[in-house]
Amino acid sequence: MSAPTLDRPTDEAALQQQFDATIAADRRIEPRDWMPEGYRKTLVRQIAQHAHSEIIGMQPEGDWLLAAPSLRRKAILLAKVQDEAGHGMYLYSAAETLGADRADLTDKLIESKQKYSSIFNYPTLTYADVGVIGWLVDGAAICNQVPLCRSSYGPYARAMIRICKEESFHQRQGYELLMTMMSGTPAQRAMVQDAVDRWWWPSLMMFGPPDDDSPNSAQSMAWGIKRHSNDELRQRYVDMSVPQAQFLGVTLPDPDLHFDEETGHWRFGAIDWDEFKRVVSGNGPANAERIRRRRAARDDNAWVTEAATAYAAKHAGAAVGSAA
Amino acid sequence: MSTDVTAEGGHGAIPTGPEVPTTTSPSVARRDWPLYEVFVRGKRGLNHVHVGSLHAPDDEMAVHAARDVYTRRNEGVSIWVVRAADITASSPDEKDPMFAPSGDKVYRHPTFYEIPEDVPHM
């Protein structure tokens, strides 16, 4: 019996129509569906950047693994850094469903042809930074990522669901670390405040440029890749973070921060977008070091992958024989 | 299907257009590592469910990597890995005419049959 060919559109317009209808009905696009080239390119770019951020994100905190103040903190930090690696893997896996190749994406990262979140170009100066990254940086990541669990591209949305479950651990361990330090000595409290002073503004920048200066946003929203605008998410984040800062007993470094009775929102001061552009374009405090380390990880460990490949090749013949 | 899409294993249609980043020369051995699809049984009594994919040099390493990537928090009691290339999929399109005929067989569903309300246990 030959397969029926009815309602099997072959021309681009009909395929586009089917794609649009899927998006309009808020259903998910799956890897084997036809999709516009722009949609696919946007997703590869976004997912790759996201994956790179998770992988590079292991470095600032990983720097403290051998200097953790206790075995308990070390075990927690190790689990957290391992999660970041896992998140990178989920996302590279999602990018590969779109035809991208993970090793290629890594090369593009190392050659600085693809970007990662600018937040990871700041150094971690004290152990309080570990806590503040968990609270503020992972908190901002959660704000960004929760809506992505409903992203229109199935594999991306599913990866985000796994990631969000784990981010909650990241944020809570950070906040708990800070609560512990805040109940410590004046020096420890000062350390927390100093870390908050350094990370607050970069955290706000994590939501990207303001809406009127965000060239890709409108199309991404129309495609259901993005669900909320940059400014919307940034405001939500500030509203969530201010009471947390108050509970902790730290001051957010923004003299213009005030509660707007009328709207119920915390209004914040102007963000230094020049700094953002400087860091994104590669001139942040740690850009060169992050890429150098990632390159070293690839090159120095190449012998391991080669050995594993050689071992697999050597035993492939035997495995086939035993299966017969 | 347009010609710039190639159906490949469990991931289905992989676009091959010029925008696909496949231009860099392969220098690392892991580029040769096959793609594995990973399935996890969440707990006894449930089916294995697809959770994602990974690259590994062989089957055994794929299981080890799957354990690290997909089950760090008791997400499962059993893992299956299978080479993506060994999966045969129904067609390169999720909206598939293969499933169209079942649309007009309403009599296969219990709701097709009208039974008076007062018949018990039906």
Coordinates of C-alpha atoms in Angstrom, one line a residue:
Chain A
M1 CA 0.0 0.0 0.0
S2 CA 1.4 3.4 -0.9
A3 CA 1.2 6.1 1.7
P4 CA -1.5 8.6 1.2
T5 CA -0.2 12.0 0.2
L6 CA -3.2 14.1 1.1
D7 CA -2.7 17.3 3.1
R8 CA 1.0 17.0 2.6
P9 CA 2.1 20.5 1.7
T10 CA 5.2 20.8 -0.3
D11 CA 5.5 24.4 -1.2
E12 CA 7.2 26.9 1.2
A13 CA 4.1 29.0 1.7
A14 CA 2.0 26.1 2.9
L15 CA 4.8 24.9 5.2
Q16 CA 5.1 28.4 6.6
Q17 CA 1.3 28.5 7.1
Q18 CA 1.5 25.2 9.0
F19 CA 4.3 26.5 11.2
D20 CA 2.5 29.8 11.9
A21 CA -0.6 27.8 12.9
T22 CA 1.4 25.7 15.3
I23 CA 2.9 28.8 16.9
A24 CA -0.5 30.5 17.0
A25 CA -2.1 27.5 18.8
D26 CA 0.8 27.7 21.3
R27 CA 1.8 24.2 20.4
R28 CA 5.5 23.2 20.3
I29 CA 7.7 23.0 17.3
E30 CA 9.7 19.7 17.2
P31 CA 13.0 18.9 15.5
R32 CA 11.5 17.2 12.5
D33 CA 9.0 20.0 11.7
W34 CA 9.7 22.4 8.9
M35 CA 10.7 25.8 10.3
P36 CA 11.7 29.1 8.8
E37 CA 15.5 29.5 8.5
G38 CA 15.4 32.6 10.7
Y39 CA 13.7 30.7 13.5
R40 CA 16.3 28.0 13.4
K41 CA 19.2 30.4 13.2
T42 CA 17.8 32.5 16.1
L43 CA 17.4 29.3 18.2
V44 CA 20.9 28.0 17.5
R45 CA 22.3 31.4 18.4
Q46 CA 20.3 31.7 21.6
I47 CA 20.7 28.1 22.7
A48 CA 24.5 28.1 21.9
Q49 CA 25.0 31.3 23.8
H50 CA 23.1 29.9 26.7
A51 CA 25.1 26.6 26.7
H52 CA 28.4 28.6 26.5
S53 CA 27.2 30.6 29.5
E54 CA 26.7 27.5 31.6
I55 CA 30.1 26.1 30.7
I56 CA 32.0 29.4 31.2
G57 CA 29.9 29.9 34.3
M58 CA 31.7 27.0 35.9
Q59 CA 34.9 29.1 36.1
P60 CA 34.2 32.0 38.5
E61 CA 32.9 29.7 41.2
G62 CA 35.2 26.8 40.3
D63 CA 38.0 29.1 41.3
W64 CA 36.9 28.6 44.9
L65 CA 36.6 24.8 45.0
L66 CA 40.0 24.4 46.5
A67 CA 39.5 27.2 49.0
A68 CA 36.0 26.4 50.3
P69 CA 35.8 27.2 54.1
S70 CA 34.4 23.8 55.0
L71 CA 33.8 20.3 53.6
R72 CA 30.1 21.1 53.6
R73 CA 30.5 24.2 51.5
K74 CA 32.9 22.4 49.2
A75 CA 30.5 19.5 48.6
I76 CA 27.7 22.0 47.8
L77 CA 29.9 24.1 45.5
L78 CA 31.1 21.0 43.7
A79 CA 27.5 19.9 43.1
K80 CA 26.6 23.3 41.9
V81 CA 29.5 23.5 39.4
Q82 CA 28.8 20.0 38.2
D83 CA 25.2 21.2 37.6
E84 CA 26.4 24.0 35.4
A85 CA 28.3 21.5 33.3
G86 CA 25.1 19.4 33.1
H87 CA 23.1 22.4 32.0
G88 CA 25.6 23.1 29.3
M89 CA 25.2 19.5 28.1
Y90 CA 21.3 19.7 28.0
L91 CA 21.5 22.8 25.9
Y92 CA 24.2 21.6 23.5
S93 CA 22.0 18.6 23.0
A94 CA 19.0 20.8 22.2
A95 CA 21.2 22.8 19.8
E96 CA 22.2 19.6 18.0
T97 CA 18.5 18.9 17.3
L98 CA 18.7 22.0 15.1
G99 CA 21.6 20.7 13.1
A100 CA 24.4 22.4 15.0
D101 CA 27.5 20.5 16.0
R102 CA 28.6 20.7 19.6
A103 CA 32.4 20.6 18.9
D104 CA 31.8 23.3 16.3
L105 CA 29.9 25.5 18.8
T106 CA 32.8 25.0 21.3
D107 CA 35.3 26.1 18.6
K108 CA 33.2 29.1 17.9
L109 CA 33.2 30.0 21.6
I110 CA 36.9 29.7 21.8
E111 CA 37.4 31.7 18.7
S112 CA 35.1 34.3 20.2
K113 CA 32.7 34.0 17.3
Q114 CA 29.9 33.3 19.7
K115 CA 29.2 35.0 23.0
Y116 CA 28.3 34.0 26.5
S117 CA 26.7 35.9 29.3
S118 CA 28.7 38.9 30.1
I119 CA 28.2 38.3 33.9
F120 CA 30.9 35.7 33.9
N121 CA 33.6 38.2 32.9
Y122 CA 33.7 39.5 36.4
P123 CA 36.1 37.9 38.9
T124 CA 35.1 36.3 42.2
L125 CA 37.2 38.1 44.8
T126 CA 36.0 36.5 48.1
Y127 CA 33.9 33.5 49.2
A128 CA 31.0 35.9 49.6
D129 CA 31.0 36.1 45.8
V130 CA 30.0 32.4 45.7
G131 CA 26.9 33.3 47.8
V132 CA 26.0 36.4 45.8
I133 CA 26.3 34.6 42.5
G134 CA 23.9 32.0 43.8
W135 CA 21.5 34.6 45.1
L136 CA 21.7 37.4 42.5
V137 CA 23.1 35.8 39.3
D138 CA 21.3 32.5 39.5
G139 CA 18.2 34.5 40.7
A140 CA 18.4 36.6 37.6
A141 CA 18.9 33.4 35.5
I142 CA 15.7 31.9 37.1
C143 CA 13.7 35.0 36.1
N144 CA 15.0 34.7 32.5
Q145 CA 14.6 30.9 32.3
V146 CA 11.3 30.1 33.9
P147 CA 9.4 31.7 30.9
L148 CA 11.7 29.7 28.6
C149 CA 10.1 26.5 29.9
R150 CA 7.2 27.5 27.6
S151 CA 9.4 28.3 24.7
S152 CA 7.9 27.3 21.3
Y153 CA 10.8 25.0 20.5
G154 CA 10.2 21.6 22.3
P155 CA 13.8 20.5 23.0
Y156 CA 14.7 23.9 24.3
A157 CA 11.7 24.1 26.5
R158 CA 12.3 20.6 27.9
A159 CA 16.0 21.4 28.6
M160 CA 14.9 24.6 30.5
I161 CA 12.5 22.6 32.7
R162 CA 15.3 20.4 33.9
I163 CA 17.6 23.4 34.4
C164 CA 15.0 25.4 36.3
K165 CA 14.5 22.6 38.8
E166 CA 18.2 22.7 39.6
E167 CA 18.6 26.5 39.6
S168 CA 16.4 26.6 42.7
F169 CA 19.1 24.7 44.6
H170 CA 21.7 27.1 43.3
Q171 CA 19.8 30.2 44.5
R172 CA 18.9 28.8 47.9
Q173 CA 22.4 27.5 48.7
G174 CA 23.7 31.0 47.8
Y175 CA 21.2 32.8 50.0
E176 CA 21.8 30.5 52.9
L177 CA 25.6 31.0 52.6
L178 CA 25.0 34.8 52.8
M179 CA 22.6 34.5 55.8
T180 CA 25.4 32.5 57.6
M181 CA 28.0 35.2 56.8
M182 CA 25.6 38.0 57.8
S183 CA 25.3 36.4 61.2
G184 CA 29.1 36.3 61.5
T185 CA 31.8 38.9 62.2
P186 CA 31.7 42.5 61.0
A187 CA 34.4 41.6 58.6
Q188 CA 32.2 38.8 57.1
R189 CA 29.2 41.1 56.8
A190 CA 31.4 43.7 55.1
M191 CA 32.5 41.0 52.7
V192 CA 28.9 40.2 51.8
Q193 CA 28.1 43.9 51.3
D194 CA 31.2 44.4 49.1
A195 CA 30.2 41.4 46.9
V196 CA 26.6 42.8 46.6
D197 CA 28.0 46.2 45.6
R198 CA 30.0 44.5 42.8
W199 CA 27.4 42.1 41.5
W200 CA 24.1 44.0 41.7
W201 CA 24.5 46.1 38.5
P202 CA 26.0 43.4 36.4
S203 CA 23.0 41.2 37.5
L204 CA 20.6 43.8 36.1
M205 CA 22.5 43.8 32.9
M206 CA 21.9 40.1 32.5
F207 CA 18.4 40.8 31.2
G208 CA 19.9 42.4 28.1
P209 CA 19.6 45.9 26.6
P210 CA 16.4 47.9 27.2
D211 CA 13.4 47.0 25.0
D212 CA 13.8 50.0 22.7
D213 CA 17.4 48.9 22.0
S214 CA 16.9 45.2 21.6
P215 CA 17.0 44.4 17.9
N216 CA 16.1 40.7 18.1
S217 CA 13.4 40.8 20.8
A218 CA 10.2 41.5 18.8
Q219 CA 10.7 38.6 16.3
S220 CA 11.7 36.2 19.1
M221 CA 8.5 37.2 21.0
A222 CA 6.4 36.6 17.8
W223 CA 8.0 33.2 17.4
G224 CA 7.3 32.3 21.0
I225 CA 11.0 31.7 21.6
K226 CA 10.9 34.6 24.1
R227 CA 7.8 35.2 26.3
H228 CA 8.5 38.5 28.1
S229 CA 10.5 41.6 27.2
N230 CA 13.9 42.3 28.7
D231 CA 12.6 45.3 30.8
E232 CA 9.6 43.3 32.0
L233 CA 11.8 40.6 33.4
R234 CA 14.3 43.0 34.8
Q235 CA 11.5 44.8 36.8
R236 CA 10.2 41.5 38.0
Y237 CA 13.7 40.6 39.2
V238 CA 14.2 43.9 41.1
D239 CA 10.8 43.5 42.8
M240 CA 11.8 40.0 43.9
S241 CA 15.3 40.9 45.0
V242 CA 14.7 44.1 47.1
P243 CA 12.8 42.3 49.9
Q244 CA 15.4 39.6 49.9
A245 CA 18.2 42.2 50.3
Q246 CA 16.2 43.8 53.2
F247 CA 15.8 40.4 54.9
L248 CA 19.5 39.7 54.5
G249 CA 20.4 43.2 55.8
V250 CA 22.5 44.4 52.9
T251 CA 22.1 47.6 50.9
L252 CA 21.7 47.5 47.2
P253 CA 24.1 50.0 45.6
D254 CA 21.5 52.2 44.0
P255 CA 20.7 55.6 45.6
D256 CA 17.7 56.0 43.2
L257 CA 16.1 52.7 44.3
H258 CA 12.6 53.5 45.7
F259 CA 9.2 51.9 46.0
D260 CA 6.6 53.3 43.7
E261 CA 3.3 53.2 45.6
E262 CA 1.2 53.8 42.5
T263 CA 2.5 50.8 40.5
G264 CA 3.7 48.6 43.4
H265 CA 7.1 48.3 41.7
W266 CA 10.6 49.1 43.0
R267 CA 12.0 51.7 40.6
F268 CA 15.8 51.6 40.0
G269 CA 18.4 54.0 38.7
A270 CA 20.0 54.2 35.3
I271 CA 22.1 51.2 34.2
D272 CA 25.5 51.9 32.8
W273 CA 25.0 50.4 29.3
D274 CA 28.5 51.6 28.2
E275 CA 30.0 49.2 30.7
F276 CA 27.7 46.4 29.4
K277 CA 28.8 47.1 25.9
R278 CA 32.4 47.2 26.9
V279 CA 32.2 43.8 28.7
V280 CA 30.1 42.1 26.0
S281 CA 32.5 43.2 23.3
G282 CA 35.4 41.5 25.2
N283 CA 36.9 44.2 27.4
G284 CA 35.6 43.0 30.8
P285 CA 37.9 42.1 33.7
A286 CA 38.1 38.4 32.9
N287 CA 37.1 37.8 29.2
A288 CA 40.6 36.8 28.1
E289 CA 41.1 34.5 31.1
R290 CA 37.8 32.7 30.6
I291 CA 38.5 31.9 27.0
R292 CA 42.1 30.9 27.7
R293 CA 40.9 28.4 30.3
R294 CA 38.2 27.0 28.0
R295 CA 40.8 26.6 25.2
A296 CA 43.2 24.9 27.6
A297 CA 40.4 22.5 28.8
R298 CA 39.8 21.5 25.2
D299 CA 43.4 21.2 24.1
D300 CA 44.9 19.7 27.3
N301 CA 42.3 17.0 27.5
A302 CA 42.4 16.1 23.9
W303 CA 44.5 13.0 24.7
V304 CA 41.7 11.6 26.9
T305 CA 39.1 11.8 24.1
E306 CA 41.6 10.3 21.7
A307 CA 42.4 7.5 24.0
A308 CA 38.6 6.8 24.5
T309 CA 38.1 6.8 20.8
A310 CA 41.0 4.4 20.2
Y311 CA 39.7 2.1 22.9
A312 CA 36.2 2.1 21.4
A313 CA 37.6 1.4 17.9
K314 CA 39.8 -1.5 19.2
H315 CA 36.9 -3.1 21.0
A316 CA 34.2 -2.4 18.4
G317 CA 35.2 -5.6 16.5
A318 CA 35.0 -7.8 19.6
A319 CA 31.6 -6.3 20.5
V320 CA 30.1 -7.1 17.1
G321 CA 31.5 -10.7 17.4
S322 CA 30.0 -11.3 20.8
A323 CA 26.6 -10.0 19.7
A324 CA 26.4 -12.6 16.9
Chain B
M1 CA 10.6 18.3 2.4
S2 CA 13.0 20.7 0.8
T3 CA 16.3 19.3 -0.3
D4 CA 18.3 21.2 2.3
V5 CA 17.1 19.0 5.1
T6 CA 18.4 15.6 5.8
A7 CA 16.6 13.1 8.0
E8 CA 19.0 11.6 10.4
G9 CA 18.4 9.1 13.2
G10 CA 16.1 10.0 16.1
H11 CA 16.7 13.7 15.7
G12 CA 14.9 13.7 12.4
A13 CA 15.4 16.4 9.9
I14 CA 18.7 18.1 10.2
P15 CA 18.9 21.2 8.0
T16 CA 22.1 21.2 5.9
G17 CA 21.9 24.8 4.6
P18 CA 24.9 27.1 4.4
E19 CA 24.0 28.7 7.7
V20 CA 24.6 25.5 9.6
P21 CA 27.9 25.8 11.6
T22 CA 29.7 22.8 10.2
T23 CA 32.6 24.6 8.5
T24 CA 35.3 24.3 11.0
S25 CA 37.8 21.6 10.3
P26 CA 37.4 18.6 12.6
S27 CA 40.5 18.5 14.8
V28 CA 39.3 16.7 17.8
A29 CA 38.6 13.0 18.1
R30 CA 35.3 13.4 19.8
R31 CA 33.8 14.7 16.6
D32 CA 33.7 11.0 15.6
W33 CA 31.8 10.0 18.7
P34 CA 28.3 8.9 17.7
L35 CA 25.2 10.5 19.0
Y36 CA 23.3 8.5 21.6
E37 CA 19.7 9.1 22.6
V38 CA 19.1 8.6 26.4
F39 CA 16.0 7.0 28.0
V40 CA 15.4 6.9 31.8
R41 CA 13.0 4.9 33.8
G42 CA 12.0 7.3 36.6
K43 CA 10.9 4.6 39.0
R44 CA 9.7 1.1 39.0
G45 CA 6.4 0.8 37.3
L46 CA 7.0 3.5 34.7
N47 CA 8.2 3.3 31.1
H48 CA 11.6 4.5 30.1
V49 CA 11.2 8.1 28.8
H50 CA 13.4 10.0 26.4
V51 CA 15.4 12.6 28.2
G52 CA 18.0 13.9 25.8
S53 CA 21.1 12.9 23.9
L54 CA 24.8 12.9 24.2
H55 CA 28.0 11.9 22.4
A56 CA 30.1 9.0 23.6
P57 CA 32.9 6.8 22.1
D58 CA 31.0 3.6 22.9
D59 CA 27.9 2.1 24.5
E60 CA 29.4 1.7 27.9
M61 CA 30.8 5.2 28.1
A62 CA 27.4 6.5 26.9
V63 CA 25.7 4.8 29.9
H64 CA 28.3 6.4 32.3
A65 CA 27.9 9.8 30.7
A66 CA 24.1 9.5 30.8
R67 CA 24.2 8.8 34.5
D68 CA 26.2 11.9 35.1
V69 CA 24.3 14.2 32.8
Y70 CA 20.7 13.1 33.3
T71 CA 20.5 11.4 36.8
R72 CA 22.3 13.5 39.4
R73 CA 19.3 13.6 41.7
N74 CA 17.6 10.2 41.7
E75 CA 15.8 10.9 38.5
G76 CA 15.9 7.3 37.5
V77 CA 16.4 3.6 38.4
S78 CA 17.4 2.5 34.9
I79 CA 19.0 4.0 31.8
W80 CA 18.8 2.9 28.2
V81 CA 21.1 4.4 25.6
V82 CA 20.8 3.8 21.9
R83 CA 22.7 5.2 18.9
A84 CA 20.5 7.8 17.3
A85 CA 21.6 6.4 13.9
D86 CA 19.9 3.1 14.9
I87 CA 16.5 4.6 15.4
T88 CA 14.0 4.4 12.6
A89 CA 11.4 7.2 12.7
S90 CA 8.0 7.2 11.1
S91 CA 8.6 10.1 8.8
P92 CA 10.5 13.4 8.8
D93 CA 7.4 15.3 9.7
E94 CA 5.6 15.1 13.1
K95 CA 2.3 15.9 11.3
D96 CA 2.3 12.6 9.5
P97 CA -0.3 11.2 7.1
M98 CA 0.6 7.8 8.6
F99 CA -1.6 8.9 11.5
A100 CA -4.3 10.5 9.5
P101 CA -6.5 7.4 8.9
S102 CA -7.1 7.0 12.7
G103 CA -8.9 10.3 12.7
D104 CA -12.0 8.9 11.0
K105 CA -12.2 5.7 13.1
V106 CA -14.2 7.3 15.9
Y107 CA -15.8 3.9 16.6
R108 CA -12.5 2.8 18.2
H109 CA -13.2 5.1 21.1
P110 CA -15.6 4.2 24.0
T111 CA -17.3 7.6 23.7
F112 CA -18.6 6.6 20.3
Y113 CA -21.2 4.4 21.9
E114 CA -24.3 5.8 23.5
I115 CA -25.4 3.9 26.6
P116 CA -28.3 5.1 28.8
E117 CA -27.1 6.9 32.0
D118 CA -28.9 4.3 34.2
V119 CA -26.8 1.3 33.1
P120 CA -24.5 0.8 36.0
H121 CA -20.7 0.2 35.9
M122 CA -20.4 1.2 32.2

